[in-house]
Amino acid sequence: MFDPSKAIQDMLVFGEFGDVNPSVTDSSTYTFMSPDKMKEMFDHEIEGCFLYSRHWNPINKFLSNALAGLENSESAQVTASGMAAISCAILQLCNSGDEMLCSRTVYGGTYALFKNFLAKLGIKVNFINVHDLEVVKQAITPRTKVIYTESISNPLLEVANLPALAEIANQHGLKLVVDNTFSPMIISPLRLGAHVVVHSMTKFINGTSDCVAGCICSDSAFIHQLSDVNMGACMLLGPVLDSTRAASILKNIHSLHLRMKQHSKNALYLAENIEKLGFKIFYPGLPSHPQHELMKQLMNKDFGFSGIVAWDVGNEAKANELMTVMQQQKVGYLAVSLGYFKTLFSAPGSSTSSEIPHDERDKMGLSDGLIRLSVGLDNDIETTFERIKVSLQQVGLLQ
Ligand SMILES: *Cc1c(COP(=O)(O)O)cnc(C)c1O
């Protein structure tokens, strides 16, 4: 059984002065001993040599290597945001005139990028139900280049059948690109056949909600392409991650395994107990979840079913009332984003998924009364649940 925490555990760094954390280079540019060497670097990357920080810098290399270990990829590239990782990966793979298949339940920003922005560049995205493999096969045309999905979708927590999608992709010479933001360590998409993994490191991987960052994990050839000085999306669009941020994310990665376990444990506790109160809960750790069995097949051992729970309280007004009271009751913060050490909640219908038109949200089962909880690292989750019950009573959703 693959253990994604192993590569990070085995990562020993000897910094410039024997530092246990690698030194943060405070430089945008790097010297060369000879002009010839500089010229060579423009032709192809030289291991251990740095040119300019937008291209590569030492700490971003360290962080990328850690992420490659995490995702079991040959290589990785860090970016200044999750959206930068997604847009660079897709723009590297698709040209004007190409088409892409995308799961209809994806993060709102991704949806807007694909639907509105890529259309401007002549890349057509067909949003489909990737859980129906016949639909996926039928939707492939000679121009399709990519199948895109989230391993666990935002916000409905649908689990993608990655091995089946990879098989379809391989049969048709397509790339399967997977956003694994919701399930680092839990699901290893590349081991299940995906070709490219993207993350918003803003969420679980960093875990302290103090910066925005992303990454792309794939084979070395693809990562090289991304930083090519003539044709690389990362090099030319320029979403370089700042080195001081890379350094702080690298430190946080060393506790990711512990955090994922605790997020998952707390989320399962809340999902089970809120469901018992009679509410509609979406959580892949519950037997009531349509892909519960699939999730059990796909997941790595020990890290649980992730820290996100979606909860339908009926309508937008009730959701808003409840979230206001939950914040007063110190359940957590009314805020977008996820993967923080505190519990965060928001109503995707009026926030992170509001880019998706209403009729399409209805089709995918995303109700206006949906609350997305990113469950924190609370040591005492029982008290958190009691506070949720008090909040429910205050807004009249519980006797
Ligand atoms: C937040 C998020 C993104 C975007 O990441 P940023 O770091 O905010 O740019 C992409 N995909 C998913 C699933 C997300 O939750």
PDB file of C-alpha atoms in Angstrom, residues 125-274:
ATOM      1  CA  VAL A 125     -15.234  22.913 -22.632  1.00  0.00           C
ATOM      2  CA  ASN A 126     -18.070  20.436 -22.407  1.00  0.00           C
ATOM      3  CA  PHE A 127     -19.358  20.040 -18.825  1.00  0.00           C
ATOM      4  CA  ILE A 128     -20.620  16.525 -18.247  1.00  0.00           C
ATOM      5  CA  ASN A 129     -21.518  14.062 -15.543  1.00  0.00           C
ATOM      6  CA  VAL A 130     -18.205  12.183 -15.254  1.00  0.00           C
ATOM      7  CA  HIS A 131     -19.837   9.627 -12.954  1.00  0.00           C
ATOM      8  CA  ASP A 132     -21.656   8.220 -15.975  1.00  0.00           C
ATOM      9  CA  LEU A 133     -18.834   6.616 -17.964  1.00  0.00           C
ATOM     10  CA  GLU A 134     -21.066   6.144 -21.032  1.00  0.00           C
ATOM     11  CA  VAL A 135     -21.703   9.889 -21.071  1.00  0.00           C
ATOM     12  CA  VAL A 136     -17.935  10.471 -20.927  1.00  0.00           C
ATOM     13  CA  LYS A 137     -17.243   8.123 -23.851  1.00  0.00           C
ATOM     14  CA  GLN A 138     -20.052   9.620 -25.930  1.00  0.00           C
ATOM     15  CA  ALA A 139     -18.794  13.158 -25.344  1.00  0.00           C
ATOM     16  CA  ILE A 140     -15.305  12.540 -26.774  1.00  0.00           C
ATOM     17  CA  THR A 141     -14.745  14.102 -30.203  1.00  0.00           C
ATOM     18  CA  PRO A 142     -11.639  14.093 -32.440  1.00  0.00           C
ATOM     19  CA  ARG A 143     -10.751  17.497 -30.938  1.00  0.00           C
ATOM     20  CA  THR A 144     -10.926  16.430 -27.279  1.00  0.00           C
ATOM     21  CA  LYS A 145      -7.551  16.693 -25.539  1.00  0.00           C
ATOM     22  CA  VAL A 146      -8.279  16.578 -21.825  1.00  0.00           C
ATOM     23  CA  ILE A 147     -10.646  15.062 -19.286  1.00  0.00           C
ATOM     24  CA  TYR A 148     -10.718  17.251 -16.190  1.00  0.00           C
ATOM     25  CA  THR A 149     -12.180  16.360 -12.824  1.00  0.00           C
ATOM     26  CA  GLU A 150     -11.750  16.914  -9.110  1.00  0.00           C
ATOM     27  CA  SER A 151     -10.958  13.720  -7.197  1.00  0.00           C
ATOM     28  CA  ILE A 152     -13.512  14.770  -4.571  1.00  0.00           C
ATOM     29  CA  SER A 153     -15.667  17.495  -5.997  1.00  0.00           C
ATOM     30  CA  ASN A 154     -16.311  20.920  -4.590  1.00  0.00           C
ATOM     31  CA  PRO A 155     -18.803  21.339  -2.962  1.00  0.00           C
ATOM     32  CA  LEU A 156     -20.877  18.161  -3.385  1.00  0.00           C
ATOM     33  CA  LEU A 157     -18.065  15.749  -2.528  1.00  0.00           C
ATOM     34  CA  GLU A 158     -18.683  13.391  -5.417  1.00  0.00           C
ATOM     35  CA  VAL A 159     -15.821  10.928  -5.788  1.00  0.00           C
ATOM     36  CA  ALA A 160     -14.502  10.452  -9.329  1.00  0.00           C
ATOM     37  CA  ASN A 161     -13.809   6.967 -10.626  1.00  0.00           C
ATOM     38  CA  LEU A 162     -10.243   7.833 -11.575  1.00  0.00           C
ATOM     39  CA  PRO A 163      -9.106   4.381 -12.780  1.00  0.00           C
ATOM     40  CA  ALA A 164     -12.097   4.165 -15.144  1.00  0.00           C
ATOM     41  CA  LEU A 165     -11.606   7.718 -16.412  1.00  0.00           C
ATOM     42  CA  ALA A 166      -7.881   7.052 -16.924  1.00  0.00           C
ATOM     43  CA  GLU A 167      -8.712   3.971 -18.975  1.00  0.00           C
ATOM     44  CA  ILE A 168     -11.037   5.999 -21.212  1.00  0.00           C
ATOM     45  CA  ALA A 169      -8.428   8.755 -21.498  1.00  0.00           C
ATOM     46  CA  ASN A 170      -5.712   6.281 -22.480  1.00  0.00           C
ATOM     47  CA  GLN A 171      -7.931   4.586 -25.065  1.00  0.00           C
ATOM     48  CA  HIS A 172      -8.423   7.944 -26.789  1.00  0.00           C
ATOM     49  CA  GLY A 173      -4.973   9.454 -26.251  1.00  0.00           C
ATOM     50  CA  LEU A 174      -6.304  12.111 -23.855  1.00  0.00           C
ATOM     51  CA  LYS A 175      -4.778  13.502 -20.675  1.00  0.00           C
ATOM     52  CA  LEU A 176      -6.636  13.011 -17.422  1.00  0.00           C
ATOM     53  CA  VAL A 177      -6.079  16.109 -15.272  1.00  0.00           C
ATOM     54  CA  VAL A 178      -7.213  15.859 -11.652  1.00  0.00           C
ATOM     55  CA  ASP A 179      -7.649  18.594  -9.053  1.00  0.00           C
ATOM     56  CA  ASN A 180      -6.751  16.854  -5.774  1.00  0.00           C
ATOM     57  CA  THR A 181      -7.204  19.876  -3.491  1.00  0.00           C
ATOM     58  CA  PHE A 182      -9.795  18.153  -1.271  1.00  0.00           C
ATOM     59  CA  SER A 183      -7.824  14.956  -0.738  1.00  0.00           C
ATOM     60  CA  PRO A 184      -4.051  15.337  -0.447  1.00  0.00           C
ATOM     61  CA  MET A 185      -2.557  12.080   0.938  1.00  0.00           C
ATOM     62  CA  ILE A 186      -6.034  10.522   0.903  1.00  0.00           C
ATOM     63  CA  ILE A 187      -6.212   9.959  -2.852  1.00  0.00           C
ATOM     64  CA  SER A 188      -3.153   9.590  -5.098  1.00  0.00           C
ATOM     65  CA  PRO A 189      -4.574  10.282  -8.581  1.00  0.00           C
ATOM     66  CA  LEU A 190      -1.345   9.582 -10.493  1.00  0.00           C
ATOM     67  CA  ARG A 191      -1.186   6.105  -8.987  1.00  0.00           C
ATOM     68  CA  LEU A 192      -4.773   5.597 -10.157  1.00  0.00           C
ATOM     69  CA  GLY A 193      -3.891   6.499 -13.745  1.00  0.00           C
ATOM     70  CA  ALA A 194      -4.207  10.299 -13.938  1.00  0.00           C
ATOM     71  CA  HIS A 195      -1.575  12.114 -16.009  1.00  0.00           C
ATOM     72  CA  VAL A 196      -1.500  15.490 -14.264  1.00  0.00           C
ATOM     73  CA  VAL A 197      -2.487  16.502 -10.726  1.00  0.00           C
ATOM     74  CA  VAL A 198      -3.151  20.083  -9.679  1.00  0.00           C
ATOM     75  CA  HIS A 199      -3.644  21.451  -6.172  1.00  0.00           C
ATOM     76  CA  SER A 200      -4.687  24.636  -4.542  1.00  0.00           C
ATOM     77  CA  MET A 201      -2.055  24.567  -1.797  1.00  0.00           C
ATOM     78  CA  THR A 202      -3.982  27.450  -0.238  1.00  0.00           C
ATOM     79  CA  LYS A 203      -6.139  24.779   1.382  1.00  0.00           C
ATOM     80  CA  PHE A 204      -5.063  21.601   3.203  1.00  0.00           C
ATOM     81  CA  ILE A 205      -1.458  21.417   1.990  1.00  0.00           C
ATOM     82  CA  ASN A 206      -0.513  24.726   3.584  1.00  0.00           C
ATOM     83  CA  GLY A 207      -3.244  24.520   6.221  1.00  0.00           C
ATOM     84  CA  THR A 208      -2.805  27.894   7.897  1.00  0.00           C
ATOM     85  CA  SER A 209      -4.897  30.116   5.570  1.00  0.00           C
ATOM     86  CA  ASP A 210      -2.086  32.665   5.395  1.00  0.00           C
ATOM     87  CA  CYS A 211      -1.253  32.484   1.701  1.00  0.00           C
ATOM     88  CA  VAL A 212      -2.457  31.511  -1.754  1.00  0.00           C
ATOM     89  CA  ALA A 213      -0.442  28.923  -3.697  1.00  0.00           C
ATOM     90  CA  GLY A 214      -0.755  25.979  -6.062  1.00  0.00           C
ATOM     91  CA  CYS A 215       1.140  23.193  -7.753  1.00  0.00           C
ATOM     92  CA  ILE A 216       1.202  20.881 -10.740  1.00  0.00           C
ATOM     93  CA  CYS A 217       2.531  17.306 -10.384  1.00  0.00           C
ATOM     94  CA  SER A 218       3.272  15.164 -13.424  1.00  0.00           C
ATOM     95  CA  ASP A 219       6.031  13.449 -15.376  1.00  0.00           C
ATOM     96  CA  SER A 220       9.332  15.279 -15.861  1.00  0.00           C
ATOM     97  CA  ALA A 221       8.673  15.944 -19.542  1.00  0.00           C
ATOM     98  CA  PHE A 222       5.470  17.855 -18.796  1.00  0.00           C
ATOM     99  CA  ILE A 223       7.004  19.821 -15.918  1.00  0.00           C
ATOM    100  CA  HIS A 224       9.946  20.755 -18.174  1.00  0.00           C
ATOM    101  CA  GLN A 225       7.520  21.953 -20.828  1.00  0.00           C
ATOM    102  CA  LEU A 226       5.824  24.238 -18.287  1.00  0.00           C
ATOM    103  CA  SER A 227       9.060  26.084 -17.554  1.00  0.00           C
ATOM    104  CA  ASP A 228      10.377  26.158 -21.123  1.00  0.00           C
ATOM    105  CA  VAL A 229      11.647  29.654 -21.897  1.00  0.00           C
ATOM    106  CA  ASN A 230       9.987  29.684 -25.332  1.00  0.00           C
ATOM    107  CA  MET A 231       6.708  27.823 -24.818  1.00  0.00           C
ATOM    108  CA  GLY A 232       6.169  27.141 -21.114  1.00  0.00           C
ATOM    109  CA  ALA A 233       2.912  28.388 -19.567  1.00  0.00           C
ATOM    110  CA  CYS A 234       4.482  28.772 -16.114  1.00  0.00           C
ATOM    111  CA  MET A 235       7.530  30.586 -17.468  1.00  0.00           C
ATOM    112  CA  LEU A 236       5.621  32.865 -19.835  1.00  0.00           C
ATOM    113  CA  LEU A 237       2.436  33.603 -17.903  1.00  0.00           C
ATOM    114  CA  GLY A 238       4.634  34.062 -14.856  1.00  0.00           C
ATOM    115  CA  PRO A 239       2.712  32.780 -11.811  1.00  0.00           C
ATOM    116  CA  VAL A 240       5.864  32.303  -9.737  1.00  0.00           C
ATOM    117  CA  LEU A 241       5.456  31.487  -6.064  1.00  0.00           C
ATOM    118  CA  ASP A 242       7.319  33.857  -3.765  1.00  0.00           C
ATOM    119  CA  SER A 243      10.264  32.120  -2.048  1.00  0.00           C
ATOM    120  CA  THR A 244       9.364  33.168   1.493  1.00  0.00           C
ATOM    121  CA  ARG A 245       5.910  31.643   1.007  1.00  0.00           C
ATOM    122  CA  ALA A 246       7.384  28.513  -0.494  1.00  0.00           C
ATOM    123  CA  ALA A 247       9.550  28.190   2.617  1.00  0.00           C
ATOM    124  CA  SER A 248       6.584  28.425   4.975  1.00  0.00           C
ATOM    125  CA  ILE A 249       4.500  25.949   2.950  1.00  0.00           C
ATOM    126  CA  LEU A 250       7.412  23.504   2.953  1.00  0.00           C
ATOM    127  CA  LYS A 251       7.476  23.582   6.748  1.00  0.00           C
ATOM    128  CA  ASN A 252       3.720  23.049   6.974  1.00  0.00           C
ATOM    129  CA  ILE A 253       3.830  19.997   4.686  1.00  0.00           C
ATOM    130  CA  HIS A 254       5.644  18.069   7.412  1.00  0.00           C
ATOM    131  CA  SER A 255       2.486  18.056   9.542  1.00  0.00           C
ATOM    132  CA  LEU A 256       0.061  17.370   6.667  1.00  0.00           C
ATOM    133  CA  HIS A 257      -0.350  13.674   7.536  1.00  0.00           C
ATOM    134  CA  LEU A 258      -1.355  14.484  11.121  1.00  0.00           C
ATOM    135  CA  ARG A 259      -3.659  17.265  10.037  1.00  0.00           C
ATOM    136  CA  MET A 260      -5.433  15.152   7.405  1.00  0.00           C
ATOM    137  CA  LYS A 261      -6.071  12.418   9.977  1.00  0.00           C
ATOM    138  CA  GLN A 262      -7.550  14.877  12.458  1.00  0.00           C
ATOM    139  CA  HIS A 263      -9.601  16.790   9.846  1.00  0.00           C
ATOM    140  CA  SER A 264     -11.028  13.479   8.633  1.00  0.00           C
ATOM    141  CA  LYS A 265     -11.737  12.151  12.116  1.00  0.00           C
ATOM    142  CA  ASN A 266     -13.582  15.329  13.110  1.00  0.00           C
ATOM    143  CA  ALA A 267     -15.457  15.557   9.815  1.00  0.00           C
ATOM    144  CA  LEU A 268     -16.651  11.961  10.116  1.00  0.00           C
ATOM    145  CA  TYR A 269     -17.834  12.628  13.675  1.00  0.00           C
ATOM    146  CA  LEU A 270     -19.833  15.696  12.631  1.00  0.00           C
ATOM    147  CA  ALA A 271     -21.173  14.060   9.447  1.00  0.00           C
ATOM    148  CA  GLU A 272     -22.436  11.015  11.373  1.00  0.00           C
ATOM    149  CA  ASN A 273     -23.974  13.010  14.165  1.00  0.00           C
ATOM    150  CA  ILE A 274     -25.591  15.713  12.040  1.00  0.00           C
TER     151      ILE A 274
END
